[in-house]
Short mmCIF file of C-alpha atoms in Angstrom, two decimals:
data_model
loop_
_atom_site.label_atom_id
_atom_site.label_comp_id
_atom_site.label_asym_id
_atom_site.label_seq_id
_atom_site.Cartn_x
_atom_site.Cartn_y
_atom_site.Cartn_z
CA UNK V 1 -18.15 9.30 94.93
CA UNK V 2 -16.10 6.37 93.83
CA UNK V 3 -15.18 3.87 96.51
CA UNK V 4 -12.89 0.87 96.56
CA UNK V 5 -13.47 -1.98 99.01
CA UNK V 6 -11.03 -4.67 100.05
CA UNK V 7 -13.08 -6.80 102.38
CA UNK V 8 -10.31 -9.08 103.67
CA UNK V 9 -7.76 -7.23 105.80
CA UNK V 10 -5.41 -10.22 105.98
CA UNK V 11 -4.75 -13.44 104.13
CA UNK V 12 -2.10 -16.12 104.20
CA UNK V 13 -0.89 -18.61 101.62
CA UNK V 14 1.62 -21.42 101.50
CA UNK V 15 4.65 -20.95 99.34
CA UNK V 16 4.05 -22.24 95.77
CA UNK V 17 0.27 -22.14 96.23
CA UNK V 18 -2.20 -19.79 94.56
CA UNK V 19 -4.05 -17.01 96.33
CA UNK V 20 -6.75 -14.59 95.20
CA UNK V 21 -7.15 -11.11 96.66
CA UNK V 22 -10.57 -9.55 96.27
CA UNK V 23 -11.51 -5.98 95.43
CA UNK V 24 -14.82 -4.37 94.58
CA UNK V 25 -15.50 -0.81 93.57
CA UNK V 26 -18.40 1.48 93.07
CA UNK V 27 -18.65 3.88 90.14
CA UNK V 28 -21.09 5.26 87.62
CA UNK V 29 -18.35 5.81 85.06
CA UNK V 30 -17.91 3.52 82.07
CA UNK V 31 -14.29 4.36 81.29
CA UNK V 32 -11.79 3.91 84.10
CA UNK V 33 -8.64 2.15 85.19
CA UNK V 34 -7.96 -0.27 87.99
CA UNK V 35 -4.67 -1.02 89.67
CA UNK V 36 -3.08 -3.33 92.17
CA UNK V 37 -0.17 -1.90 94.12
CA UNK V 38 2.17 -3.85 96.39
CA UNK V 39 3.96 -2.47 99.44
CA UNK V 40 6.60 -4.87 100.84
CA UNK V 41 7.61 -4.39 104.47
CA UNK V 42 9.70 -1.24 104.87
CA UNK V 43 9.93 -0.79 101.12
CA UNK V 44 8.27 1.50 98.67
CA UNK V 45 4.97 0.80 96.99
CA UNK V 46 5.14 -0.48 93.44
CA UNK V 47 2.62 -1.18 90.71
CA UNK V 48 1.74 -4.84 90.25
CA UNK V 49 -0.79 -4.71 87.46
CA UNK V 50 -3.14 -2.34 85.64
CA UNK V 51 -6.44 -2.95 83.85
CA UNK V 52 -8.29 -0.65 81.47
CA UNK V 53 -12.05 -1.01 81.86
CA UNK V 54 -12.69 -0.92 78.14
CA UNK V 55 -10.53 -4.00 77.62
CA UNK V 56 -12.37 -7.27 78.10
CA UNK V 57 -9.18 -9.28 78.30
CA UNK V 58 -7.85 -9.71 81.80
CA UNK V 59 -4.40 -8.25 82.40
CA UNK V 60 -1.53 -10.54 83.32
CA UNK V 61 2.03 -9.92 84.49
CA UNK V 62 4.01 -13.12 84.93
CA UNK V 63 2.59 -14.83 88.04
CA UNK V 64 0.04 -12.08 88.61
CA UNK V 65 -3.29 -11.96 86.83
CA UNK V 66 -6.61 -10.30 87.40
CA UNK V 67 -10.21 -11.38 87.12
CA UNK V 68 -12.02 -8.26 85.98
CA UNK V 69 -15.80 -8.51 86.13
CA UNK V 70 -17.08 -5.13 84.96
CA UNK V 71 -20.75 -5.77 85.50
CA UNK V 72 -20.12 -7.00 89.01
CA UNK V 73 -17.58 -4.21 89.64
CA UNK V 74 -15.08 -6.74 90.83
CA UNK V 75 -11.32 -6.74 90.30
CA UNK V 76 -9.53 -9.61 92.00
CA UNK V 77 -5.80 -10.34 91.88
CA UNK V 78 -4.55 -13.90 91.53
CA UNK V 79 -1.01 -14.72 92.55
CA UNK V 80 0.19 -18.07 91.25
CA UNK V 81 3.14 -20.02 92.61
CA UNK V 82 3.38 -17.70 95.62
CA UNK V 83 6.87 -16.75 96.73
CA UNK V 84 8.18 -15.43 100.04
CA UNK V 85 8.83 -12.11 98.32
CA UNK V 86 5.12 -11.73 97.62
CA UNK V 87 4.50 -11.03 101.29
CA UNK V 88 3.32 -7.43 101.42
CA UNK V 89 0.42 -5.07 101.78
CA UNK V 90 -1.66 -5.04 98.61
CA UNK V 91 -3.78 -2.08 97.64
CA UNK V 92 -6.48 -1.98 95.00
CA UNK V 93 -6.99 1.41 93.35
CA UNK V 94 -9.34 3.10 90.89
CA UNK V 95 -8.91 6.03 88.54
CA UNK V 96 -11.32 7.75 86.18
CA UNK V 97 -10.71 10.91 84.22
CA UNK V 98 -14.43 11.52 84.24
CA UNK V 99 -14.53 11.30 87.98
CA UNK V 100 -12.44 13.05 90.56
CA UNK V 101 -9.29 12.47 88.51
CA UNK V 102 -7.62 11.23 91.64
CA UNK V 103 -6.53 7.73 92.39
CA UNK V 104 -8.85 6.17 94.96
CA UNK V 105 -7.31 3.44 97.11
CA UNK V 106 -8.82 0.63 99.09
CA UNK V 107 -7.77 0.12 102.70
CA UNK V 108 -5.27 -2.56 101.81
CA UNK V 109 -4.78 -6.22 102.60
CA UNK V 110 -1.83 -7.88 104.30
CA UNK V 111 -0.62 -11.05 102.59
CA UNK V 112 1.55 -13.48 104.50
CA UNK V 113 3.41 -16.23 102.66
CA UNK V 114 4.26 -19.26 104.76
CA UNK V 115 7.30 -21.37 103.88
CA UNK D 1 17.23 3.93 89.11
CA UNK D 2 15.29 5.67 91.79
CA UNK D 3 12.91 8.06 90.93
CA UNK D 4 11.13 9.54 93.98
CA UNK D 5 13.21 10.47 97.00
CA UNK D 6 11.82 11.51 100.35
CA UNK D 7 14.38 13.36 102.40
CA UNK D 8 13.69 11.80 105.78
CA UNK D 9 12.80 8.22 106.49
CA UNK D 10 12.07 8.74 110.19
CA UNK D 11 11.32 11.94 112.06
CA UNK D 12 10.42 12.64 115.67
CA UNK D 13 8.97 16.06 116.40
CA UNK D 14 7.28 17.78 119.31
CA UNK D 15 3.76 19.11 119.39
CA UNK D 16 3.61 22.59 117.94
CA UNK D 17 6.76 22.30 115.87
CA UNK D 18 6.77 23.21 112.19
CA UNK D 19 7.62 20.17 110.09
CA UNK D 20 8.83 20.01 106.51
CA UNK D 21 8.68 16.81 104.50
CA UNK D 22 10.56 17.03 101.23
CA UNK D 23 10.05 15.00 98.08
CA UNK D 24 12.08 15.09 94.87
CA UNK D 25 11.45 13.20 91.64
CA UNK D 26 13.78 12.87 88.69
CA UNK D 27 11.32 11.66 86.05
CA UNK D 28 10.06 15.06 84.90
CA UNK D 29 6.55 14.13 86.05
CA UNK D 30 3.93 16.86 86.07
CA UNK D 31 1.85 15.41 88.90
CA UNK D 32 3.00 15.05 92.47
CA UNK D 33 1.04 13.80 95.45
CA UNK D 34 1.22 13.55 99.21
CA UNK D 35 -0.61 10.67 100.88
CA UNK D 36 -0.99 9.71 104.47
CA UNK D 37 -1.03 6.00 105.31
CA UNK D 38 -2.55 4.68 108.53
CA UNK D 39 -3.33 1.06 109.45
CA UNK D 40 -6.90 0.14 108.56
CA UNK D 41 -7.45 3.40 106.70
CA UNK D 42 -5.34 2.80 103.61
CA UNK D 43 -3.93 5.76 101.71
CA UNK D 44 -5.60 9.10 101.99
CA UNK D 45 -4.72 11.98 99.70
CA UNK D 46 -3.61 15.15 101.46
CA UNK D 47 -2.64 17.43 98.57
CA UNK D 48 -1.61 17.12 94.97
CA UNK D 49 -0.09 19.34 92.33
CA UNK D 50 -0.48 19.33 88.57
CA UNK D 51 2.23 21.86 87.87
CA UNK D 52 4.69 24.23 89.43
CA UNK D 53 3.04 26.58 91.92
CA UNK D 54 -0.27 24.77 91.52
CA UNK D 55 -1.88 22.78 94.28
CA UNK D 56 -5.18 21.08 94.91
CA UNK D 57 -6.64 19.86 98.17
CA UNK D 58 -7.12 16.18 98.57
CA UNK D 59 -9.39 14.40 101.00
CA UNK D 60 -7.69 15.39 104.26
CA UNK D 61 -5.90 18.76 103.81
CA UNK D 62 -6.64 20.16 107.26
CA UNK D 63 -3.50 20.92 109.21
CA UNK D 64 -1.26 20.64 106.17
CA UNK D 65 0.03 22.90 103.43
CA UNK D 66 2.27 22.26 100.42
CA UNK D 67 4.76 24.05 98.26
CA UNK D 68 5.88 23.37 94.73
CA UNK D 69 8.35 25.98 93.55
CA UNK D 70 10.15 23.65 91.14
CA UNK D 71 8.77 20.88 89.01
CA UNK D 72 10.83 18.17 90.65
CA UNK D 73 10.18 19.14 94.28
CA UNK D 74 6.98 18.94 96.33
CA UNK D 75 7.08 19.79 100.01
CA UNK D 76 4.52 18.96 102.68
CA UNK D 77 4.36 21.35 105.61
CA UNK D 78 2.82 20.80 109.01
CA UNK D 79 2.54 24.32 110.39
CA UNK D 80 2.01 23.18 113.97
CA UNK D 81 2.42 19.46 114.40
CA UNK D 82 -0.07 17.59 116.55
CA UNK D 83 -0.04 14.06 117.90
CA UNK D 84 -2.83 13.00 115.54
CA UNK D 85 -0.49 13.70 112.64
CA UNK D 86 1.73 10.83 113.70
CA UNK D 87 1.68 8.68 110.58
CA UNK D 88 3.49 7.40 107.49
CA UNK D 89 3.63 9.97 104.72
CA UNK D 90 4.05 8.84 101.12
CA UNK D 91 5.04 11.04 98.22
CA UNK D 92 4.26 9.97 94.66
CA UNK D 93 4.48 11.33 91.15
CA UNK D 94 3.02 10.55 87.73
CA UNK D 95 2.66 11.79 84.18
CA UNK D 96 -0.30 13.98 83.37
CA UNK D 97 -2.63 14.05 80.44
CA UNK D 98 -2.30 10.52 79.15
CA UNK D 99 -5.37 8.37 79.70
CA UNK D 100 -4.64 5.88 82.38
CA UNK D 101 -1.31 7.48 82.95
CA UNK D 102 -1.91 7.76 86.65
CA UNK D 103 0.51 5.01 87.40
CA UNK D 104 2.10 6.38 90.50
CA UNK D 105 5.76 6.10 91.38
CA UNK D 106 6.11 6.23 95.13
CA UNK D 107 8.87 7.28 97.46
CA UNK D 108 9.97 5.08 100.35
CA UNK D 109 7.88 7.00 102.85
CA UNK D 110 8.54 9.24 105.84
CA UNK D 111 7.44 7.96 109.22
CA UNK D 112 6.62 10.92 111.43
CA UNK D 113 6.12 10.66 115.17
CA UNK D 114 4.79 13.70 117.01
CA UNK D 115 5.30 13.62 120.76
#
């Protein structure tokens, strides 16, 4: 079964600094998708970024970028120029149509942004 | 703008009560999901539905049932609520059939307390 591991339950960063959130996953599939979702306090979860495994180029969305290492099964999220609004729970997730066809989430990581 | 609406943000119920959690989406999505979110455990899938009147068990279906009579509405039912079902419940929806289309749109969540 596919698993997603977020080894750091909490992190903090100073405003305007850069922080990297780690995620590893386990799969035997070659074609899959990886996601980072963000859940701000008392607000709904939203998609931050998505990566297709067949694409070698790392996905980017403004201040958010990923470091996708397929061989290492690693999918880290880098947040540049951190803002107070980035404070949230972040969840890494995996999906494969060849697998269970369900999105598999990691346990989440709480990011605090200090002013 | 909003897309997935959960009828109750906070509920307090007594042990043994029947509880209905309602979710409505206005994006014409085929897929709908119910997740349970607990600290340190991440998101765990309870049930999902690919179409009207269709349902599939997720990872933790025990003690829950679902109903999908219309495409836009997916209800989670706790037949006899127990204290260990105190949790945050998240509804989500997505398109079906497109590779990598499992980008979920989440509702704001329903926090259920069972006394």
